[in-house]
Every structure is written in C-alpha cells, then in structure tokens.
C-alpha cells in the first residue's frame, strides 16, 4: 500500500520538487502553502505522515502542530524546517511530533521516516480499534 | 529595560537580521538540494528510457533561480555586515532604504504582507550607516506589524529634506515611539502626518 503524505511549507518551489521526488518513490503526495489549506485537505483525505514547516506566514508552527494533533491524533507529524532550534525541537516532540528534521534533508531519510510513520499510524489505529472492541464487549457484559 | 540605543538592542537587531537571512538561505539550499536530487532521480529514469528532456531543463532552471535568490540574500547580508565598518560616513538614503527593505522581507512575509520600495532619489546624509539601516528597518518592522494582512507597506525616499518615508495602509497606526532616541542619535527626527504614515527626516546633508 502506498504511503500518503501531506507537505506543508511556504516555499512553492520546495513543495513542487519534494512532491515530485516522493511520487517517484511511489508515494501519494498532496502539498499546500498554509495551515488553513492543510486543515481543509485533511478534512477530506487521510494521510500517513505530514511534513510541516515550523515557520509559516501568519501562524506559529507549534500552534499548527497542536491543532493537527488535536484533530487527528493518530496522524504522524514530522517537522521539516530551516529554523534549527533544539528547544523548539524538544517542545515539538513533547507535543507529539514524530520527528524534527533540519533542511536541507536527505530524501532517503525522509522516505524512511514516512514508512515508519505509516507503520506507527497503523499500529495506533489497530490499538484504538482493539480498545473499542474491548469496550463494546465489556459494555455488553459478555 | 534596555533602551533602543543600548549595545544589547544593537546586538539583538544584528541577531534578528542574520537569523532571518540565514533562515532564507536554508530554504534556498533546501530547494537546490531537492532539485539536484531530482536531477539524479531523472538520470535513473533516463537509464530506463523514461525521461523527457523538459523535466531536466525545469529542474536545472529552478537551481539557477535559487542560486540567484541566494546570491541576493548573501549580497544584502554582506552589505549589512559592512555597515559597521565606519562610525560615520556618507549614507545614500535610497540605498539604505533598499537594503533595509530587503532585510525586512522575511518579517513581512511572516506577517503575510509585502514591502514596495521607490527609492529613486539619491540623497546622502552623514551618519552611522548601521544606525540608519537599523532605524529604517525599525520603521518598516513597525509598519509591517501594524499592517498584517490588510495590504502592503511602501518605502520611499525624498531629497529635500533628506528623508525616508514608510507608509502602511490607511486605517492602521504605526507605533514608532521607542525609535525616537535612535533617530535623534543619527541627527534625525521621526515625523508623522497620519497614524499610518511615518518618516525619518534628517537635519541636513
């Protein structure tokens, strides 16, 4: 099953090229330049991983991360940014980001992250399903 | 509290400008990196006979564009770094306005606005170039913050009296109070005909 990726970055040229490279590696890719567009896209489609730029116009990357994780807890968010601050990285990881990668990044590293994100998401979904089944069974007092 | 003319504030300004420029350079390098990688990917496709030449041209064209963009950022950063070379020199206000606007492009982008410069007149004042740039950047940053998404910021220079004017869209209010001591230190004053329209006016050439 091909991995589904959403790229969020305010550099259109970066999005265009990164999308093309990930597609060449068999992934399904959507891209957008704002968090509001990203939320619209996420309302309609499911993704395994999101690459999110930490410094975007009109928004704070950390707030965007919080918003995404609140709406889609099982979605794996990887911060990909030129803004290299250890403090921000730690803050992002505490808020549930899967990883924090500095630009420019290696495509093979990114591809591996996406595969891990997909596996992690599937595991989370499976766990949530099992928990739900367990609740239903116990709720019915079987 | 640190005043606008303290060494700490000067250092903070230098830090803000270099942080913004290096962030932009990182983005340039990331795009160059991805396009160089794409060329490698396309070469692999070529070996399998699955490549059309326009894809190569497109990727190499993007690399050239980013090299040009990176060169502009580096040139501005270098020009800014050399602004500390002399305590006082002849400062061309048109050039200073252009440089300050370029240095503030990132902060404008983050506030979802843009800066338009019309620095046609060539007029010089004797002052610290670094402080003049800091002052004009301060005015632009104040205008950008006041503007938000409601329009663009314009920067113009005038020869008589020598001045740099920064205008935000009508209905906004540009707060420049904290910059007054800085203006005074370079022999200028901040004047405002409207809340959205501010100018730094120098006493003479």
mmCIF file of C-alpha atoms in Angstrom:
data_model
loop_
_atom_site.group_PDB
_atom_site.id
_atom_site.type_symbol
_atom_site.label_atom_id
_atom_site.label_comp_id
_atom_site.label_asym_id
_atom_site.label_seq_id
_atom_site.Cartn_x
_atom_site.Cartn_y
_atom_site.Cartn_z
ATOM 1 C CA UNK A 1 0.000 0.000 0.000
ATOM 2 C CA UNK A 2 1.500 3.344 -0.999
ATOM 3 C CA UNK A 3 2.188 5.890 1.711
ATOM 4 C CA UNK A 4 0.092 9.053 1.744
ATOM 5 C CA UNK A 5 1.968 12.255 2.530
ATOM 6 C CA UNK A 6 0.945 15.876 3.008
ATOM 7 C CA UNK A 7 3.614 18.585 2.676
ATOM 8 C CA UNK A 8 3.028 21.999 4.289
ATOM 9 C CA UNK A 9 5.612 24.675 3.505
ATOM 10 C CA UNK A 10 5.523 28.314 2.390
ATOM 11 C CA UNK A 11 8.115 27.711 -0.377
ATOM 12 C CA UNK A 12 6.201 26.599 -3.514
ATOM 13 C CA UNK A 13 9.395 25.576 -5.344
ATOM 14 C CA UNK A 14 10.346 23.320 -2.445
ATOM 15 C CA UNK A 15 6.882 21.751 -2.411
ATOM 16 C CA UNK A 16 6.902 21.159 -6.160
ATOM 17 C CA UNK A 17 10.267 19.392 -6.197
ATOM 18 C CA UNK A 18 9.794 17.442 -2.973
ATOM 19 C CA UNK A 19 6.382 16.241 -4.177
ATOM 20 C CA UNK A 20 7.873 15.044 -7.455
ATOM 21 C CA UNK A 21 10.682 13.174 -5.687
ATOM 22 C CA UNK A 22 8.365 11.457 -3.215
ATOM 23 C CA UNK A 23 5.985 10.491 -6.050
ATOM 24 C CA UNK A 24 8.927 8.968 -7.922
ATOM 25 C CA UNK A 25 9.333 6.788 -4.812
ATOM 26 C CA UNK A 26 5.765 5.542 -5.104
ATOM 27 C CA UNK A 27 4.089 7.804 -2.567
ATOM 28 C CA UNK A 28 0.819 9.692 -2.906
ATOM 29 C CA UNK A 29 1.567 13.342 -2.206
ATOM 30 C CA UNK A 30 -0.506 16.467 -1.578
ATOM 31 C CA UNK A 31 1.063 19.849 -0.886
ATOM 32 C CA UNK A 32 -0.069 23.267 0.316
ATOM 33 C CA UNK A 33 1.414 26.548 1.485
ATOM 34 C CA UNK A 34 -0.769 27.322 4.516
ATOM 35 C CA UNK A 35 -2.079 25.575 7.578
ATOM 36 C CA UNK A 36 -5.668 26.579 6.783
ATOM 37 C CA UNK A 37 -5.405 24.881 3.365
ATOM 38 C CA UNK A 38 -3.844 21.869 5.094
ATOM 39 C CA UNK A 39 -6.771 21.554 7.505
ATOM 40 C CA UNK A 40 -9.199 21.680 4.571
ATOM 41 C CA UNK A 41 -7.297 18.938 2.755
ATOM 42 C CA UNK A 42 -7.099 16.819 5.926
ATOM 43 C CA UNK A 43 -10.866 17.088 6.369
ATOM 44 C CA UNK A 44 -11.308 15.217 3.074
ATOM 45 C CA UNK A 45 -8.330 12.882 2.895
ATOM 46 C CA UNK A 46 -6.384 10.518 5.119
ATOM 47 C CA UNK A 47 -2.591 10.757 5.406
ATOM 48 C CA UNK A 48 0.099 8.605 6.972
ATOM 49 C CA UNK A 49 2.527 11.466 7.510
ATOM 50 C CA UNK A 50 2.698 15.227 7.369
ATOM 51 C CA UNK A 51 5.825 17.273 6.810
ATOM 52 C CA UNK A 52 5.256 20.623 8.482
ATOM 53 C CA UNK A 53 7.444 23.727 8.258
ATOM 54 C CA UNK A 54 7.885 25.309 11.672
ATOM 55 C CA UNK A 55 7.958 28.919 10.467
ATOM 56 C CA UNK A 56 4.996 29.728 8.271
ATOM 57 C CA UNK A 57 3.416 33.090 7.416
ATOM 58 C CA UNK A 58 0.584 34.100 9.714
ATOM 59 C CA UNK A 59 0.966 31.138 12.033
ATOM 60 C CA UNK A 60 3.200 29.563 14.608
ATOM 61 C CA UNK A 61 4.359 26.047 13.703
ATOM 62 C CA UNK A 62 3.944 24.819 17.265
ATOM 63 C CA UNK A 63 0.315 26.017 17.330
ATOM 64 C CA UNK A 64 -0.251 24.347 13.958
ATOM 65 C CA UNK A 65 1.168 21.106 15.348
ATOM 66 C CA UNK A 66 -1.161 21.303 18.374
ATOM 67 C CA UNK A 67 -4.134 21.919 16.082
ATOM 68 C CA UNK A 68 -3.301 18.970 13.810
ATOM 69 C CA UNK A 69 -2.692 16.562 16.709
ATOM 70 C CA UNK A 70 -5.946 17.632 18.364
ATOM 71 C CA UNK A 71 -7.973 16.971 15.206
ATOM 72 C CA UNK A 72 -6.034 13.913 14.022
ATOM 73 C CA UNK A 73 -4.275 12.265 17.000
ATOM 74 C CA UNK A 74 -3.015 9.233 15.081
ATOM 75 C CA UNK A 75 -1.505 11.298 12.278
ATOM 76 C CA UNK A 76 2.298 11.404 12.339
ATOM 77 C CA UNK A 77 3.731 14.916 12.033
ATOM 78 C CA UNK A 78 7.365 15.417 11.053
ATOM 79 C CA UNK A 79 8.695 18.946 11.394
ATOM 80 C CA UNK A 80 10.921 19.867 8.479
ATOM 81 C CA UNK A 81 12.369 23.291 8.925
ATOM 82 C CA UNK A 82 15.239 25.640 8.278
ATOM 83 C CA UNK A 83 14.807 27.015 11.774
ATOM 84 C CA UNK A 84 17.226 24.940 13.810
ATOM 85 C CA UNK A 85 16.444 25.341 17.492
ATOM 86 C CA UNK A 86 16.905 22.468 19.914
ATOM 87 C CA UNK A 87 14.325 23.987 22.287
ATOM 88 C CA UNK A 88 11.679 24.087 19.564
ATOM 89 C CA UNK A 89 12.519 20.512 18.602
ATOM 90 C CA UNK A 90 12.075 19.294 22.159
ATOM 91 C CA UNK A 91 8.836 21.259 22.536
ATOM 92 C CA UNK A 92 7.517 19.769 19.293
ATOM 93 C CA UNK A 93 8.385 16.215 20.329
ATOM 94 C CA UNK A 94 6.641 16.734 23.676
ATOM 95 C CA UNK A 95 3.562 17.873 21.770
ATOM 96 C CA UNK A 96 3.517 14.647 19.799
ATOM 97 C CA UNK A 97 5.629 15.348 16.721
ATOM 98 C CA UNK A 98 7.175 12.170 15.396
ATOM 99 C CA UNK A 99 10.448 13.826 14.422
ATOM 100 C CA UNK A 100 12.221 17.123 13.838
ATOM 101 C CA UNK A 101 14.415 17.390 10.744
ATOM 102 C CA UNK A 102 16.502 20.297 9.571
ATOM 103 C CA UNK A 103 16.569 21.468 5.940
ATOM 104 C CA UNK A 104 18.184 20.567 3.631
ATOM 105 C CA UNK A 105 17.346 16.926 4.280
ATOM 106 C CA UNK A 106 18.228 13.626 2.593
ATOM 107 C CA UNK A 107 15.336 12.175 0.565
ATOM 108 C CA UNK A 108 16.174 8.633 1.676
ATOM 109 C CA UNK A 109 15.971 9.702 5.320
ATOM 110 C CA UNK A 110 12.629 11.396 4.663
ATOM 111 C CA UNK A 111 11.282 8.362 2.794
ATOM 112 C CA UNK A 112 12.268 6.108 5.689
ATOM 113 C CA UNK A 113 10.500 8.465 8.120
ATOM 114 C CA UNK A 114 7.339 8.242 6.026
ATOM 115 C CA UNK A 115 7.428 4.432 6.072
ATOM 116 C CA UNK A 116 7.905 4.459 9.846
ATOM 117 C CA UNK A 117 5.083 6.999 10.182
ATOM 118 C CA UNK A 118 2.754 4.734 8.219
ATOM 119 C CA UNK A 119 3.650 1.729 10.389
ATOM 120 C CA UNK A 120 3.198 3.770 13.571
ATOM 121 C CA UNK A 121 -0.143 5.128 12.440
ATOM 122 C CA UNK A 122 -1.396 1.650 11.535
ATOM 123 C CA UNK A 123 -0.357 0.395 14.954
ATOM 124 C CA UNK A 124 -2.177 3.264 16.681
ATOM 125 C CA UNK A 125 -5.306 2.658 14.627
ATOM 126 C CA UNK A 126 -5.171 -1.086 15.404
ATOM 127 C CA UNK A 127 -4.770 -0.376 19.122
ATOM 128 C CA UNK A 128 -7.669 2.064 19.062
ATOM 129 C CA UNK A 129 -9.831 -0.499 17.239
ATOM 130 C CA UNK A 130 -8.947 -3.249 19.721
ATOM 131 C CA UNK A 131 -9.728 -0.925 22.607
ATOM 132 C CA UNK A 132 -13.065 -0.052 21.062
ATOM 133 C CA UNK A 133 -13.944 -3.715 20.530
ATOM 134 C CA UNK A 134 -12.933 -4.439 24.123
ATOM 135 C CA UNK A 135 -15.171 -1.609 25.371
ATOM 136 C CA UNK A 136 -18.095 -2.839 23.285
ATOM 137 C CA UNK A 137 -17.701 -6.413 24.525
ATOM 138 C CA UNK A 138 -17.453 -5.354 28.151
ATOM 139 C CA UNK A 139 -20.202 -2.771 27.738
ATOM 140 C CA UNK A 140 -22.478 -5.608 26.607
ATOM 141 C CA UNK A 141 -21.318 -7.690 29.600
ATOM 142 C CA UNK A 142 -20.293 -10.695 27.548
ATOM 143 C CA UNK B 1 14.741 47.599 30.480
ATOM 144 C CA UNK B 2 17.158 48.001 27.529
ATOM 145 C CA UNK B 3 16.717 51.242 25.586
ATOM 146 C CA UNK B 4 16.846 51.380 21.796
ATOM 147 C CA UNK B 5 20.401 52.762 21.876
ATOM 148 C CA UNK B 6 21.834 50.145 24.229
ATOM 149 C CA UNK B 7 24.500 47.727 22.990
ATOM 150 C CA UNK B 8 22.144 44.870 23.797
ATOM 151 C CA UNK B 9 19.468 46.280 21.466
ATOM 152 C CA UNK B 10 22.050 46.749 18.703
ATOM 153 C CA UNK B 11 23.120 43.145 19.138
ATOM 154 C CA UNK B 12 19.503 41.965 19.148
ATOM 155 C CA UNK B 13 18.915 43.781 15.869
ATOM 156 C CA UNK B 14 22.021 42.206 14.326
ATOM 157 C CA UNK B 15 20.795 38.815 15.551
ATOM 158 C CA UNK B 16 17.287 39.290 14.133
ATOM 159 C CA UNK B 17 18.590 40.268 10.717
ATOM 160 C CA UNK B 18 21.140 37.461 10.452
ATOM 161 C CA UNK B 19 18.635 34.883 11.750
ATOM 162 C CA UNK B 20 16.103 35.889 9.068
ATOM 163 C CA UNK B 21 18.711 35.882 6.299
ATOM 164 C CA UNK B 22 20.188 32.525 7.285
ATOM 165 C CA UNK B 23 16.682 31.037 7.509
ATOM 166 C CA UNK B 24 16.044 32.195 3.947
ATOM 167 C CA UNK B 25 19.394 30.774 2.850
ATOM 168 C CA UNK B 26 18.458 27.424 4.389
ATOM 169 C CA UNK B 27 15.307 27.436 2.273
ATOM 170 C CA UNK B 28 17.347 28.248 -0.832
ATOM 171 C CA UNK B 29 19.761 25.403 -0.082
ATOM 172 C CA UNK B 30 16.859 23.029 0.548
ATOM 173 C CA UNK B 31 15.380 23.824 -2.879
ATOM 174 C CA UNK B 32 18.772 23.476 -4.587
ATOM 175 C CA UNK B 33 19.304 20.195 -2.728
ATOM 176 C CA UNK B 34 15.933 18.811 -3.817
ATOM 177 C CA UNK B 35 16.419 19.857 -7.435
ATOM 178 C CA UNK B 36 19.939 18.386 -7.557
ATOM 179 C CA UNK B 37 18.437 15.206 -6.099
ATOM 180 C CA UNK B 38 15.657 15.323 -8.661
ATOM 181 C CA UNK B 39 18.242 15.505 -11.446
ATOM 182 C CA UNK B 40 19.783 12.307 -10.057
ATOM 183 C CA UNK B 41 16.346 10.691 -9.928
ATOM 184 C CA UNK B 42 15.721 11.744 -13.531
ATOM 185 C CA UNK B 43 19.083 10.321 -14.630
ATOM 186 C CA UNK B 44 17.952 6.994 -13.193
ATOM 187 C CA UNK B 45 14.759 7.293 -15.239
ATOM 188 C CA UNK B 46 16.821 8.132 -18.339
ATOM 189 C CA UNK B 47 18.705 4.873 -17.966
ATOM 190 C CA UNK B 48 15.339 3.138 -18.255
ATOM 191 C CA UNK B 49 14.358 5.346 -21.197
ATOM 192 C CA UNK B 50 11.568 7.056 -19.243
ATOM 193 C CA UNK B 51 12.736 10.645 -19.383
ATOM 194 C CA UNK B 52 11.642 13.682 -21.354
ATOM 195 C CA UNK B 53 14.307 16.447 -21.567
ATOM 196 C CA UNK B 54 11.921 19.205 -20.399
ATOM 197 C CA UNK B 55 11.968 17.740 -16.888
ATOM 198 C CA UNK B 56 15.742 18.156 -16.777
ATOM 199 C CA UNK B 57 15.510 21.721 -18.067
ATOM 200 C CA UNK B 58 12.861 22.576 -15.496
ATOM 201 C CA UNK B 59 14.938 21.249 -12.580
ATOM 202 C CA UNK B 60 18.153 22.947 -13.707
ATOM 203 C CA UNK B 61 16.235 26.205 -14.262
ATOM 204 C CA UNK B 62 14.964 26.064 -10.676
ATOM 205 C CA UNK B 63 18.525 25.591 -9.409
ATOM 206 C CA UNK B 64 19.652 28.677 -11.347
ATOM 207 C CA UNK B 65 16.754 30.728 -9.937
ATOM 208 C CA UNK B 66 17.600 29.703 -6.382
ATOM 209 C CA UNK B 67 21.295 30.469 -6.862
ATOM 210 C CA UNK B 68 20.244 33.957 -7.973
ATOM 211 C CA UNK B 69 17.939 34.286 -4.960
ATOM 212 C CA UNK B 70 20.673 33.067 -2.597
ATOM 213 C CA UNK B 71 23.156 35.481 -4.136
ATOM 214 C CA UNK B 72 20.759 38.372 -3.449
ATOM 215 C CA UNK B 73 20.378 37.321 0.190
ATOM 216 C CA UNK B 74 24.154 36.943 0.626
ATOM 217 C CA UNK B 75 24.813 40.293 -1.049
ATOM 218 C CA UNK B 76 22.393 42.062 1.300
ATOM 219 C CA UNK B 77 23.795 40.274 4.330
ATOM 220 C CA UNK B 78 27.346 41.187 3.333
ATOM 221 C CA UNK B 79 26.351 44.802 2.696
ATOM 222 C CA UNK B 80 24.660 44.891 6.096
ATOM 223 C CA UNK B 81 27.715 43.360 7.829
ATOM 224 C CA UNK B 82 29.919 46.084 6.308
ATOM 225 C CA UNK B 83 27.592 48.811 7.590
ATOM 226 C CA UNK B 84 29.535 48.678 10.859
ATOM 227 C CA UNK B 85 32.877 49.450 9.145
ATOM 228 C CA UNK B 86 32.791 53.179 9.953
ATOM 229 C CA UNK B 87 31.283 55.120 12.829
ATOM 230 C CA UNK B 88 30.148 57.816 10.398
ATOM 231 C CA UNK B 89 30.145 58.043 6.614
ATOM 232 C CA UNK B 90 28.119 59.395 3.694
ATOM 233 C CA UNK B 91 24.976 57.277 3.669
ATOM 234 C CA UNK B 92 22.896 57.166 0.488
ATOM 235 C CA UNK B 93 19.312 57.090 1.767
ATOM 236 C CA UNK B 94 17.997 55.403 -1.384
ATOM 237 C CA UNK B 95 20.480 52.548 -0.995
ATOM 238 C CA UNK B 96 19.823 52.328 2.744
ATOM 239 C CA UNK B 97 16.061 52.137 2.121
ATOM 240 C CA UNK B 98 16.531 49.401 -0.482
ATOM 241 C CA UNK B 99 18.814 47.395 1.795
ATOM 242 C CA UNK B 100 16.552 47.802 4.838
ATOM 243 C CA UNK B 101 13.526 46.711 2.792
ATOM 244 C CA UNK B 102 15.373 43.654 1.512
ATOM 245 C CA UNK B 103 16.478 42.745 5.028
ATOM 246 C CA UNK B 104 12.876 43.031 6.270
ATOM 247 C CA UNK B 105 11.356 40.867 3.517
ATOM 248 C CA UNK B 106 11.178 37.793 5.709
ATOM 249 C CA UNK B 107 9.440 39.550 8.597
ATOM 250 C CA UNK B 108 6.975 40.973 6.048
ATOM 251 C CA UNK B 109 6.344 37.511 4.624
ATOM 252 C CA UNK B 110 5.749 36.069 8.102
ATOM 253 C CA UNK B 111 3.171 38.818 8.694
ATOM 254 C CA UNK B 112 1.589 37.999 5.308
ATOM 255 C CA UNK B 113 2.383 41.375 3.804
ATOM 256 C CA UNK B 114 4.909 42.799 1.339
ATOM 257 C CA UNK B 115 7.195 45.804 1.002
ATOM 258 C CA UNK B 116 7.333 48.049 -2.051
ATOM 259 C CA UNK B 117 10.301 50.400 -2.412
ATOM 260 C CA UNK B 118 10.525 53.517 -4.543
ATOM 261 C CA UNK B 119 13.965 54.888 -3.785
ATOM 262 C CA UNK B 120 14.617 56.872 -6.941
ATOM 263 C CA UNK B 121 16.145 59.959 -5.419
ATOM 264 C CA UNK B 122 19.778 59.834 -4.494
ATOM 265 C CA UNK B 123 20.445 61.838 -1.393
ATOM 266 C CA UNK B 124 23.118 61.355 1.228
ATOM 267 C CA UNK B 125 23.475 62.196 4.892
ATOM 268 C CA UNK B 126 26.479 61.918 7.182
ATOM 269 C CA UNK B 127 25.739 59.323 9.849
ATOM 270 C CA UNK B 128 26.438 55.802 11.032
ATOM 271 C CA UNK B 129 25.250 53.592 8.175
ATOM 272 C CA UNK B 130 24.463 50.766 10.568
ATOM 273 C CA UNK B 131 22.253 53.023 12.702
ATOM 274 C CA UNK B 132 20.455 54.487 9.673
ATOM 275 C CA UNK B 133 19.672 50.966 8.446
ATOM 276 C CA UNK B 134 18.578 49.961 11.953
ATOM 277 C CA UNK B 135 16.293 52.973 12.098
ATOM 278 C CA UNK B 136 14.707 52.351 8.687
ATOM 279 C CA UNK B 137 14.321 48.650 9.494
ATOM 280 C CA UNK B 138 12.676 49.652 12.782
ATOM 281 C CA UNK B 139 10.150 51.816 10.930
ATOM 282 C CA UNK B 140 9.463 49.078 8.377
ATOM 283 C CA UNK B 141 9.037 46.422 11.090
ATOM 284 C CA UNK B 142 6.612 48.701 12.958
ATOM 285 C CA UNK B 143 4.635 49.276 9.741
ATOM 286 C CA UNK B 144 4.627 45.564 8.875
ATOM 287 C CA UNK B 145 3.306 44.646 12.335
ATOM 288 C CA UNK B 146 0.597 47.309 12.064
ATOM 289 C CA UNK B 147 -0.346 46.204 8.535
ATOM 290 C CA UNK B 148 -0.858 42.465 8.952
ATOM 291 C CA UNK B 149 -2.891 41.133 6.064
ATOM 292 C CA UNK B 150 -4.591 44.458 5.311
ATOM 293 C CA UNK B 151 -2.281 45.481 2.441
ATOM 294 C CA UNK B 152 1.329 46.328 1.674
ATOM 295 C CA UNK B 153 3.952 48.638 3.137
ATOM 296 C CA UNK B 154 5.588 51.253 0.924
ATOM 297 C CA UNK B 155 9.010 52.812 1.426
ATOM 298 C CA UNK B 156 10.055 55.996 -0.401
ATOM 299 C CA UNK B 157 12.927 58.455 -0.136
ATOM 300 C CA UNK B 158 12.874 62.216 -0.585
ATOM 301 C CA UNK B 159 15.768 64.568 -1.318
ATOM 302 C CA UNK B 160 14.548 67.768 0.332
ATOM 303 C CA UNK B 161 14.621 67.495 3.259
ATOM 304 C CA UNK B 162 16.553 64.199 3.188
ATOM 305 C CA UNK B 163 14.095 61.613 4.457
ATOM 306 C CA UNK B 164 12.770 58.079 4.247
ATOM 307 C CA UNK B 165 9.010 57.627 4.433
ATOM 308 C CA UNK B 166 7.256 54.407 5.399
ATOM 309 C CA UNK B 167 3.531 54.072 4.805
ATOM 310 C CA UNK B 168 1.164 51.359 5.983
ATOM 311 C CA UNK B 169 -2.400 51.087 4.609
ATOM 312 C CA UNK B 170 -4.904 53.738 5.696
ATOM 313 C CA UNK B 171 -6.688 52.888 8.913
ATOM 314 C CA UNK B 172 -3.603 51.359 10.545
ATOM 315 C CA UNK B 173 -1.444 53.003 13.157
ATOM 316 C CA UNK B 174 2.355 52.670 13.107
ATOM 317 C CA UNK B 175 3.910 52.814 16.574
ATOM 318 C CA UNK B 176 7.361 54.452 16.368
ATOM 319 C CA UNK B 177 7.722 55.972 19.843
ATOM 320 C CA UNK B 178 10.536 53.662 21.013
ATOM 321 C CA UNK B 179 12.591 54.589 17.898
ATOM 322 C CA UNK B 180 12.740 58.334 18.668
ATOM 323 C CA UNK B 181 16.060 58.187 20.621
ATOM 324 C CA UNK B 182 17.625 56.194 17.766
ATOM 325 C CA UNK B 183 16.506 58.824 15.239
ATOM 326 C CA UNK B 184 17.946 61.548 17.443
ATOM 327 C CA UNK B 185 21.287 59.732 17.691
ATOM 328 C CA UNK B 186 21.713 59.879 13.874
ATOM 329 C CA UNK B 187 20.677 63.527 13.630
ATOM 330 C CA UNK B 188 17.123 62.849 12.522
ATOM 331 C CA UNK B 189 13.593 63.030 13.836
ATOM 332 C CA UNK B 190 10.526 60.892 13.254
ATOM 333 C CA UNK B 191 7.589 62.822 11.872
ATOM 334 C CA UNK B 192 4.118 61.544 11.229
ATOM 335 C CA UNK B 193 1.426 63.271 9.192
ATOM 336 C CA UNK B 194 -1.055 60.433 9.753
ATOM 337 C CA UNK B 195 -1.033 57.429 12.099
ATOM 338 C CA UNK B 196 -0.266 55.120 9.140
ATOM 339 C CA UNK B 197 2.371 57.365 7.561
ATOM 340 C CA UNK B 198 5.765 57.912 9.232
ATOM 341 C CA UNK B 199 9.012 59.479 8.062
ATOM 342 C CA UNK B 200 12.514 59.788 9.359
ATOM 343 C CA UNK B 201 13.722 63.261 8.453
ATOM 344 C CA UNK B 202 17.399 64.170 8.584
ATOM 345 C CA UNK B 203 18.502 67.645 9.535
ATOM 346 C CA UNK B 204 20.804 68.108 6.524
ATOM 347 C CA UNK B 205 23.209 66.597 4.023
#
